[in-house]
Amino acid sequence: MTIRTRFAPSPTGYLHIGGARTALFSWLHARKHGGRFILRIEDTDLERSTVESVNAILEGMTWLGLEYDEGPFFQTHRMERYREVIRQLLDSGHAYYCYCTKEELDALRAEQMARKEKPRYDGRCRARTEPRPGVEPVVRFRNPTEGQVVVDDLIRGRVVFDNRELDDLIIARSDGTPTYNLTVVVDDLDMNITHVIRGDDHLNNTPRQINILRALGVEPPVYAHVPMILGEDGKRLSKRHGAVSVMQYREDGYLPEALLNYLVRLGWSHGDQEIFSLDEMLALFDIKDVNTSASTFNPSKLLWLNQQYIMRSPPEHVAHHLSYHLGQRGVDPDQGPDLVEVVRAQQERAKTLVEMADNSLFFYREFEEYDPKAARKNLTPETAPVLEALRARLAGVEPWAREALHQAVLAVAEAAGLKLGKVAQPLRVAVSGGPVSPPIDVTLELLGRERTLARIDRALAHIAAAAA
């Protein structure tokens, strides 16, 4: 049997963190077993589904690297198939028309709640054979009234539901459109889904879907219900907890691998290991090892993990993602030093790519002003002779390489009888605009001779203007 999993988001918003984790678990399960991973867009909620949301989901999947083997399939393209199955259930007696009005159902619900009963449809149209004039009926599934539905969940273990507790759910609205529980069953059937991995908020739908599948004469797939993700306040993760959209993490400067690594650890572990390459995830992940309790989202832990990935990843890979953030700041990375070399210089210094991009702007364009505190301390009449000596020495450095540049700065310090830091720091502020940069020889090498000398001239002019 070829294992086939699916990720089936509704395009009513962005791809959120919970959805991304479900997609990751489904993707890992399929890949680990040489199976197929299918993307299905459940867009039957026509009022709330948007093209923008579809694009956001596809963009999020692409950025995370969760490639799907089939799809995306759209439920709105399959309406004729759903109608066919509804007709099949009606013809076989597994479904019936219900003519109850909203007012009648509201009254029924109120009566049941007054008796402290669980509100549910009482099946009053089950035996009805005649239409009701002036009422467009819904179609209800005729749920079995005896026996149990046993779900052998890969995460939660055996879960048993009493059929008497399940009422006859609506599978087609009065306008003929199918409902979620019908469409998902038909899709899983037609797409030969073997394993349904989804959030545990769907667990109560599972016995209903199993009963529909059995009414259609097929055995259901294997289910695995993943516990929810909570915020640090113990409540379900939502917008109030900050960035929950996958693409917002891109905007905030996270590497996709760091987010995937963090998501796989939300509810799953392998000993004390924290950092997993994709190959390690594929080798070690087992859906049966996912915890049954909810996980807590910890932004600080994710930030730490992102910093580890920035430090450990190949500079070429980091540069690929950093170029996006420089572009967002109006910088063309080709108009300046080699971006890979800039990453090498900055890898140990940034927790996010946003931080790295902001700290690297001075390599690619003029800064607007000096950091006020750094300038007051380092760009003074006392440091002007040091900067003049540096300019004269650096103008003749050949080759323009870090070792030669280091020796030039060292020679100026020795000639002035100063410690290296007393020379390097004014030079750093002069060329970068601020008090922090990579080592000064690396900084100068990346800036190049022309930019370095021009910025020393600018700093000398700043000192003169301030003195005047």
mmCIF file with all atom_site columns, N, CA and C in Angstrom, residues 309-343:
data_model
loop_
_atom_site.group_PDB
_atom_site.id
_atom_site.type_symbol
_atom_site.label_atom_id
_atom_site.label_alt_id
_atom_site.label_comp_id
_atom_site.label_asym_id
_atom_site.label_entity_id
_atom_site.label_seq_id
_atom_site.pdbx_PDB_ins_code
_atom_site.Cartn_x
_atom_site.Cartn_y
_atom_site.Cartn_z
_atom_site.occupancy
_atom_site.B_iso_or_equiv
_atom_site.pdbx_formal_charge
_atom_site.auth_seq_id
_atom_site.auth_comp_id
_atom_site.auth_asym_id
_atom_site.auth_atom_id
_atom_site.pdbx_PDB_model_num
ATOM 1   N N  . TYR A 1 309 ? 20.444 28.575 13.481 1.00 0.00 ? 309 TYR A N  1
ATOM 2   C CA . TYR A 1 309 ? 20.419 28.265 12.050 1.00 0.00 ? 309 TYR A CA 1
ATOM 3   C C  . TYR A 1 309 ? 21.178 29.309 11.240 1.00 0.00 ? 309 TYR A C  1
ATOM 4   N N  . ILE A 1 310 ? 21.069 30.572 11.610 1.00 0.00 ? 310 ILE A N  1
ATOM 5   C CA . ILE A 1 310 ? 21.824 31.607 10.901 1.00 0.00 ? 310 ILE A CA 1
ATOM 6   C C  . ILE A 1 310 ? 23.317 31.354 11.063 1.00 0.00 ? 310 ILE A C  1
ATOM 7   N N  . MET A 1 311 ? 23.753 30.971 12.263 1.00 0.00 ? 311 MET A N  1
ATOM 8   C CA . MET A 1 311 ? 25.180 30.736 12.513 1.00 0.00 ? 311 MET A CA 1
ATOM 9   C C  . MET A 1 311 ? 25.690 29.480 11.808 1.00 0.00 ? 311 MET A C  1
ATOM 10  N N  . ARG A 1 312 ? 24.859 28.441 11.742 1.00 0.00 ? 312 ARG A N  1
ATOM 11  C CA . ARG A 1 312 ? 25.322 27.136 11.271 1.00 0.00 ? 312 ARG A CA 1
ATOM 12  C C  . ARG A 1 312 ? 25.082 26.878 9.785  1.00 0.00 ? 312 ARG A C  1
ATOM 13  N N  . SER A 1 313 ? 24.165 27.613 9.179  1.00 0.00 ? 313 SER A N  1
ATOM 14  C CA . SER A 1 313 ? 23.807 27.332 7.782  1.00 0.00 ? 313 SER A CA 1
ATOM 15  C C  . SER A 1 313 ? 24.908 27.795 6.834  1.00 0.00 ? 313 SER A C  1
ATOM 16  N N  . PRO A 1 314 ? 25.025 27.177 5.659  1.00 0.00 ? 314 PRO A N  1
ATOM 17  C CA . PRO A 1 314 ? 25.992 27.647 4.665  1.00 0.00 ? 314 PRO A CA 1
ATOM 18  C C  . PRO A 1 314 ? 25.723 29.113 4.339  1.00 0.00 ? 314 PRO A C  1
ATOM 19  N N  . PRO A 1 315 ? 26.767 29.943 4.255  1.00 0.00 ? 315 PRO A N  1
ATOM 20  C CA . PRO A 1 315 ? 26.573 31.368 3.971  1.00 0.00 ? 315 PRO A CA 1
ATOM 21  C C  . PRO A 1 315 ? 25.780 31.612 2.683  1.00 0.00 ? 315 PRO A C  1
ATOM 22  N N  . GLU A 1 316 ? 25.954 30.732 1.698  1.00 0.00 ? 316 GLU A N  1
ATOM 23  C CA . GLU A 1 316 ? 25.229 30.896 0.433  1.00 0.00 ? 316 GLU A CA 1
ATOM 24  C C  . GLU A 1 316 ? 23.721 30.802 0.662  1.00 0.00 ? 316 GLU A C  1
ATOM 25  N N  . HIS A 1 317 ? 23.323 29.886 1.555  1.00 0.00 ? 317 HIS A N  1
ATOM 26  C CA . HIS A 1 317 ? 21.896 29.699 1.841  1.00 0.00 ? 317 HIS A CA 1
ATOM 27  C C  . HIS A 1 317 ? 21.331 30.915 2.572  1.00 0.00 ? 317 HIS A C  1
ATOM 28  N N  . VAL A 1 318 ? 22.085 31.396 3.567  1.00 0.00 ? 318 VAL A N  1
ATOM 29  C CA . VAL A 1 318 ? 21.639 32.576 4.316  1.00 0.00 ? 318 VAL A CA 1
ATOM 30  C C  . VAL A 1 318 ? 21.558 33.783 3.379  1.00 0.00 ? 318 VAL A C  1
ATOM 31  N N  . ALA A 1 319 ? 22.530 33.897 2.488  1.00 0.00 ? 319 ALA A N  1
ATOM 32  C CA . ALA A 1 319 ? 22.554 35.022 1.547  1.00 0.00 ? 319 ALA A CA 1
ATOM 33  C C  . ALA A 1 319 ? 21.319 35.016 0.648  1.00 0.00 ? 319 ALA A C  1
ATOM 34  N N  . HIS A 1 320 ? 20.898 33.823 0.243  1.00 0.00 ? 320 HIS A N  1
ATOM 35  C CA . HIS A 1 320 ? 19.707 33.701 -0.609 1.00 0.00 ? 320 HIS A CA 1
ATOM 36  C C  . HIS A 1 320 ? 18.491 34.325 0.077  1.00 0.00 ? 320 HIS A C  1
ATOM 37  N N  . HIS A 1 321 ? 18.340 34.060 1.364  1.00 0.00 ? 321 HIS A N  1
ATOM 38  C CA . HIS A 1 321 ? 17.197 34.601 2.102  1.00 0.00 ? 321 HIS A CA 1
ATOM 39  C C  . HIS A 1 321 ? 17.435 36.055 2.524  1.00 0.00 ? 321 HIS A C  1
ATOM 40  N N  . LEU A 1 322 ? 18.697 36.421 2.792  1.00 0.00 ? 322 LEU A N  1
ATOM 41  C CA . LEU A 1 322 ? 19.000 37.794 3.185  1.00 0.00 ? 322 LEU A CA 1
ATOM 42  C C  . LEU A 1 322 ? 18.733 38.772 2.045  1.00 0.00 ? 322 LEU A C  1
ATOM 43  N N  . SER A 1 323 ? 18.952 38.332 0.813  1.00 0.00 ? 323 SER A N  1
ATOM 44  C CA . SER A 1 323 ? 18.772 39.233 -0.334 1.00 0.00 ? 323 SER A CA 1
ATOM 45  C C  . SER A 1 323 ? 17.344 39.770 -0.391 1.00 0.00 ? 323 SER A C  1
ATOM 46  N N  . TYR A 1 324 ? 16.372 38.945 0.026  1.00 0.00 ? 324 TYR A N  1
ATOM 47  C CA . TYR A 1 324 ? 14.975 39.397 0.063  1.00 0.00 ? 324 TYR A CA 1
ATOM 48  C C  . TYR A 1 324 ? 14.832 40.591 0.992  1.00 0.00 ? 324 TYR A C  1
ATOM 49  N N  . HIS A 1 325 ? 15.444 40.518 2.170  1.00 0.00 ? 325 HIS A N  1
ATOM 50  C CA . HIS A 1 325 ? 15.302 41.586 3.166  1.00 0.00 ? 325 HIS A CA 1
ATOM 51  C C  . HIS A 1 325 ? 16.041 42.846 2.726  1.00 0.00 ? 325 HIS A C  1
ATOM 52  N N  . LEU A 1 326 ? 17.166 42.695 2.054  1.00 0.00 ? 326 LEU A N  1
ATOM 53  C CA . LEU A 1 326 ? 17.849 43.876 1.519  1.00 0.00 ? 326 LEU A CA 1
ATOM 54  C C  . LEU A 1 326 ? 16.994 44.523 0.429  1.00 0.00 ? 326 LEU A C  1
ATOM 55  N N  . GLY A 1 327 ? 16.373 43.681 -0.403 1.00 0.00 ? 327 GLY A N  1
ATOM 56  C CA . GLY A 1 327 ? 15.482 44.209 -1.434 1.00 0.00 ? 327 GLY A CA 1
ATOM 57  C C  . GLY A 1 327 ? 14.333 44.990 -0.830 1.00 0.00 ? 327 GLY A C  1
ATOM 58  N N  . GLN A 1 328 ? 13.807 44.505 0.320  1.00 0.00 ? 328 GLN A N  1
ATOM 59  C CA . GLN A 1 328 ? 12.730 45.211 1.010  1.00 0.00 ? 328 GLN A CA 1
ATOM 60  C C  . GLN A 1 328 ? 13.173 46.595 1.488  1.00 0.00 ? 328 GLN A C  1
ATOM 61  N N  . ARG A 1 329 ? 14.482 46.767 1.633  1.00 0.00 ? 329 ARG A N  1
ATOM 62  C CA . ARG A 1 329 ? 15.041 48.048 2.090  1.00 0.00 ? 329 ARG A CA 1
ATOM 63  C C  . ARG A 1 329 ? 15.598 48.871 0.924  1.00 0.00 ? 329 ARG A C  1
ATOM 64  N N  . GLY A 1 330 ? 15.236 48.450 -0.291 1.00 0.00 ? 330 GLY A N  1
ATOM 65  C CA . GLY A 1 330 ? 15.637 49.225 -1.465 1.00 0.00 ? 330 GLY A CA 1
ATOM 66  C C  . GLY A 1 330 ? 17.081 49.036 -1.874 1.00 0.00 ? 330 GLY A C  1
ATOM 67  N N  . VAL A 1 331 ? 17.686 47.921 -1.456 1.00 0.00 ? 331 VAL A N  1
ATOM 68  C CA . VAL A 1 331 ? 19.096 47.672 -1.765 1.00 0.00 ? 331 VAL A CA 1
ATOM 69  C C  . VAL A 1 331 ? 19.213 46.562 -2.797 1.00 0.00 ? 331 VAL A C  1
ATOM 70  N N  . ASP A 1 332 ? 20.020 46.800 -3.825 1.00 0.00 ? 332 ASP A N  1
ATOM 71  C CA . ASP A 1 332 ? 20.367 45.755 -4.786 1.00 0.00 ? 332 ASP A CA 1
ATOM 72  C C  . ASP A 1 332 ? 21.677 45.135 -4.328 1.00 0.00 ? 332 ASP A C  1
ATOM 73  N N  . PRO A 1 333 ? 21.649 43.866 -3.858 1.00 0.00 ? 333 PRO A N  1
ATOM 74  C CA . PRO A 1 333 ? 22.873 43.254 -3.330 1.00 0.00 ? 333 PRO A CA 1
ATOM 75  C C  . PRO A 1 333 ? 24.007 43.164 -4.353 1.00 0.00 ? 333 PRO A C  1
ATOM 76  N N  . ASP A 1 334 ? 23.684 43.291 -5.638 1.00 0.00 ? 334 ASP A N  1
ATOM 77  C CA . ASP A 1 334 ? 24.741 43.248 -6.649 1.00 0.00 ? 334 ASP A CA 1
ATOM 78  C C  . ASP A 1 334 ? 25.519 44.559 -6.708 1.00 0.00 ? 334 ASP A C  1
ATOM 79  N N  . GLN A 1 335 ? 24.978 45.612 -6.108 1.00 0.00 ? 335 GLN A N  1
ATOM 80  C CA . GLN A 1 335 ? 25.646 46.914 -6.120 1.00 0.00 ? 335 GLN A CA 1
ATOM 81  C C  . GLN A 1 335 ? 26.459 47.100 -4.851 1.00 0.00 ? 335 GLN A C  1
ATOM 82  N N  . GLY A 1 336 ? 27.421 46.236 -4.644 1.00 0.00 ? 336 GLY A N  1
ATOM 83  C CA . GLY A 1 336 ? 28.225 46.305 -3.430 1.00 0.00 ? 336 GLY A CA 1
ATOM 84  C C  . GLY A 1 336 ? 29.027 45.035 -3.258 1.00 0.00 ? 336 GLY A C  1
ATOM 85  N N  . PRO A 1 337 ? 29.518 44.790 -2.049 1.00 0.00 ? 337 PRO A N  1
ATOM 86  C CA . PRO A 1 337 ? 30.343 43.598 -1.818 1.00 0.00 ? 337 PRO A CA 1
ATOM 87  C C  . PRO A 1 337 ? 29.564 42.306 -2.012 1.00 0.00 ? 337 PRO A C  1
ATOM 88  N N  . ASP A 1 338 ? 30.299 41.220 -2.204 1.00 0.00 ? 338 ASP A N  1
ATOM 89  C CA . ASP A 1 338 ? 29.704 39.898 -2.362 1.00 0.00 ? 338 ASP A CA 1
ATOM 90  C C  . ASP A 1 338 ? 28.848 39.590 -1.129 1.00 0.00 ? 338 ASP A C  1
ATOM 91  N N  . LEU A 1 339 ? 27.558 39.327 -1.367 1.00 0.00 ? 339 LEU A N  1
ATOM 92  C CA . LEU A 1 339 ? 26.616 39.113 -0.261 1.00 0.00 ? 339 LEU A CA 1
ATOM 93  C C  . LEU A 1 339 ? 27.013 37.911 0.591  1.00 0.00 ? 339 LEU A C  1
ATOM 94  N N  . VAL A 1 340 ? 27.560 36.884 -0.028 1.00 0.00 ? 340 VAL A N  1
ATOM 95  C CA . VAL A 1 340 ? 27.991 35.695 0.732  1.00 0.00 ? 340 VAL A CA 1
ATOM 96  C C  . VAL A 1 340 ? 29.081 36.076 1.726  1.00 0.00 ? 340 VAL A C  1
ATOM 97  N N  . GLU A 1 341 ? 30.004 36.960 1.307  1.00 0.00 ? 341 GLU A N  1
ATOM 98  C CA . GLU A 1 341 ? 31.076 37.393 2.214  1.00 0.00 ? 341 GLU A CA 1
ATOM 99  C C  . GLU A 1 341 ? 30.526 38.278 3.326  1.00 0.00 ? 341 GLU A C  1
ATOM 100 N N  . VAL A 1 342 ? 29.512 39.074 3.020  1.00 0.00 ? 342 VAL A N  1
ATOM 101 C CA . VAL A 1 342 ? 28.867 39.882 4.064  1.00 0.00 ? 342 VAL A CA 1
ATOM 102 C C  . VAL A 1 342 ? 28.217 38.958 5.094  1.00 0.00 ? 342 VAL A C  1
ATOM 103 N N  . VAL A 1 343 ? 27.561 37.894 4.616  1.00 0.00 ? 343 VAL A N  1
ATOM 104 C CA . VAL A 1 343 ? 26.956 36.933 5.544  1.00 0.00 ? 343 VAL A CA 1
ATOM 105 C C  . VAL A 1 343 ? 28.030 36.299 6.419  1.00 0.00 ? 343 VAL A C  1
#
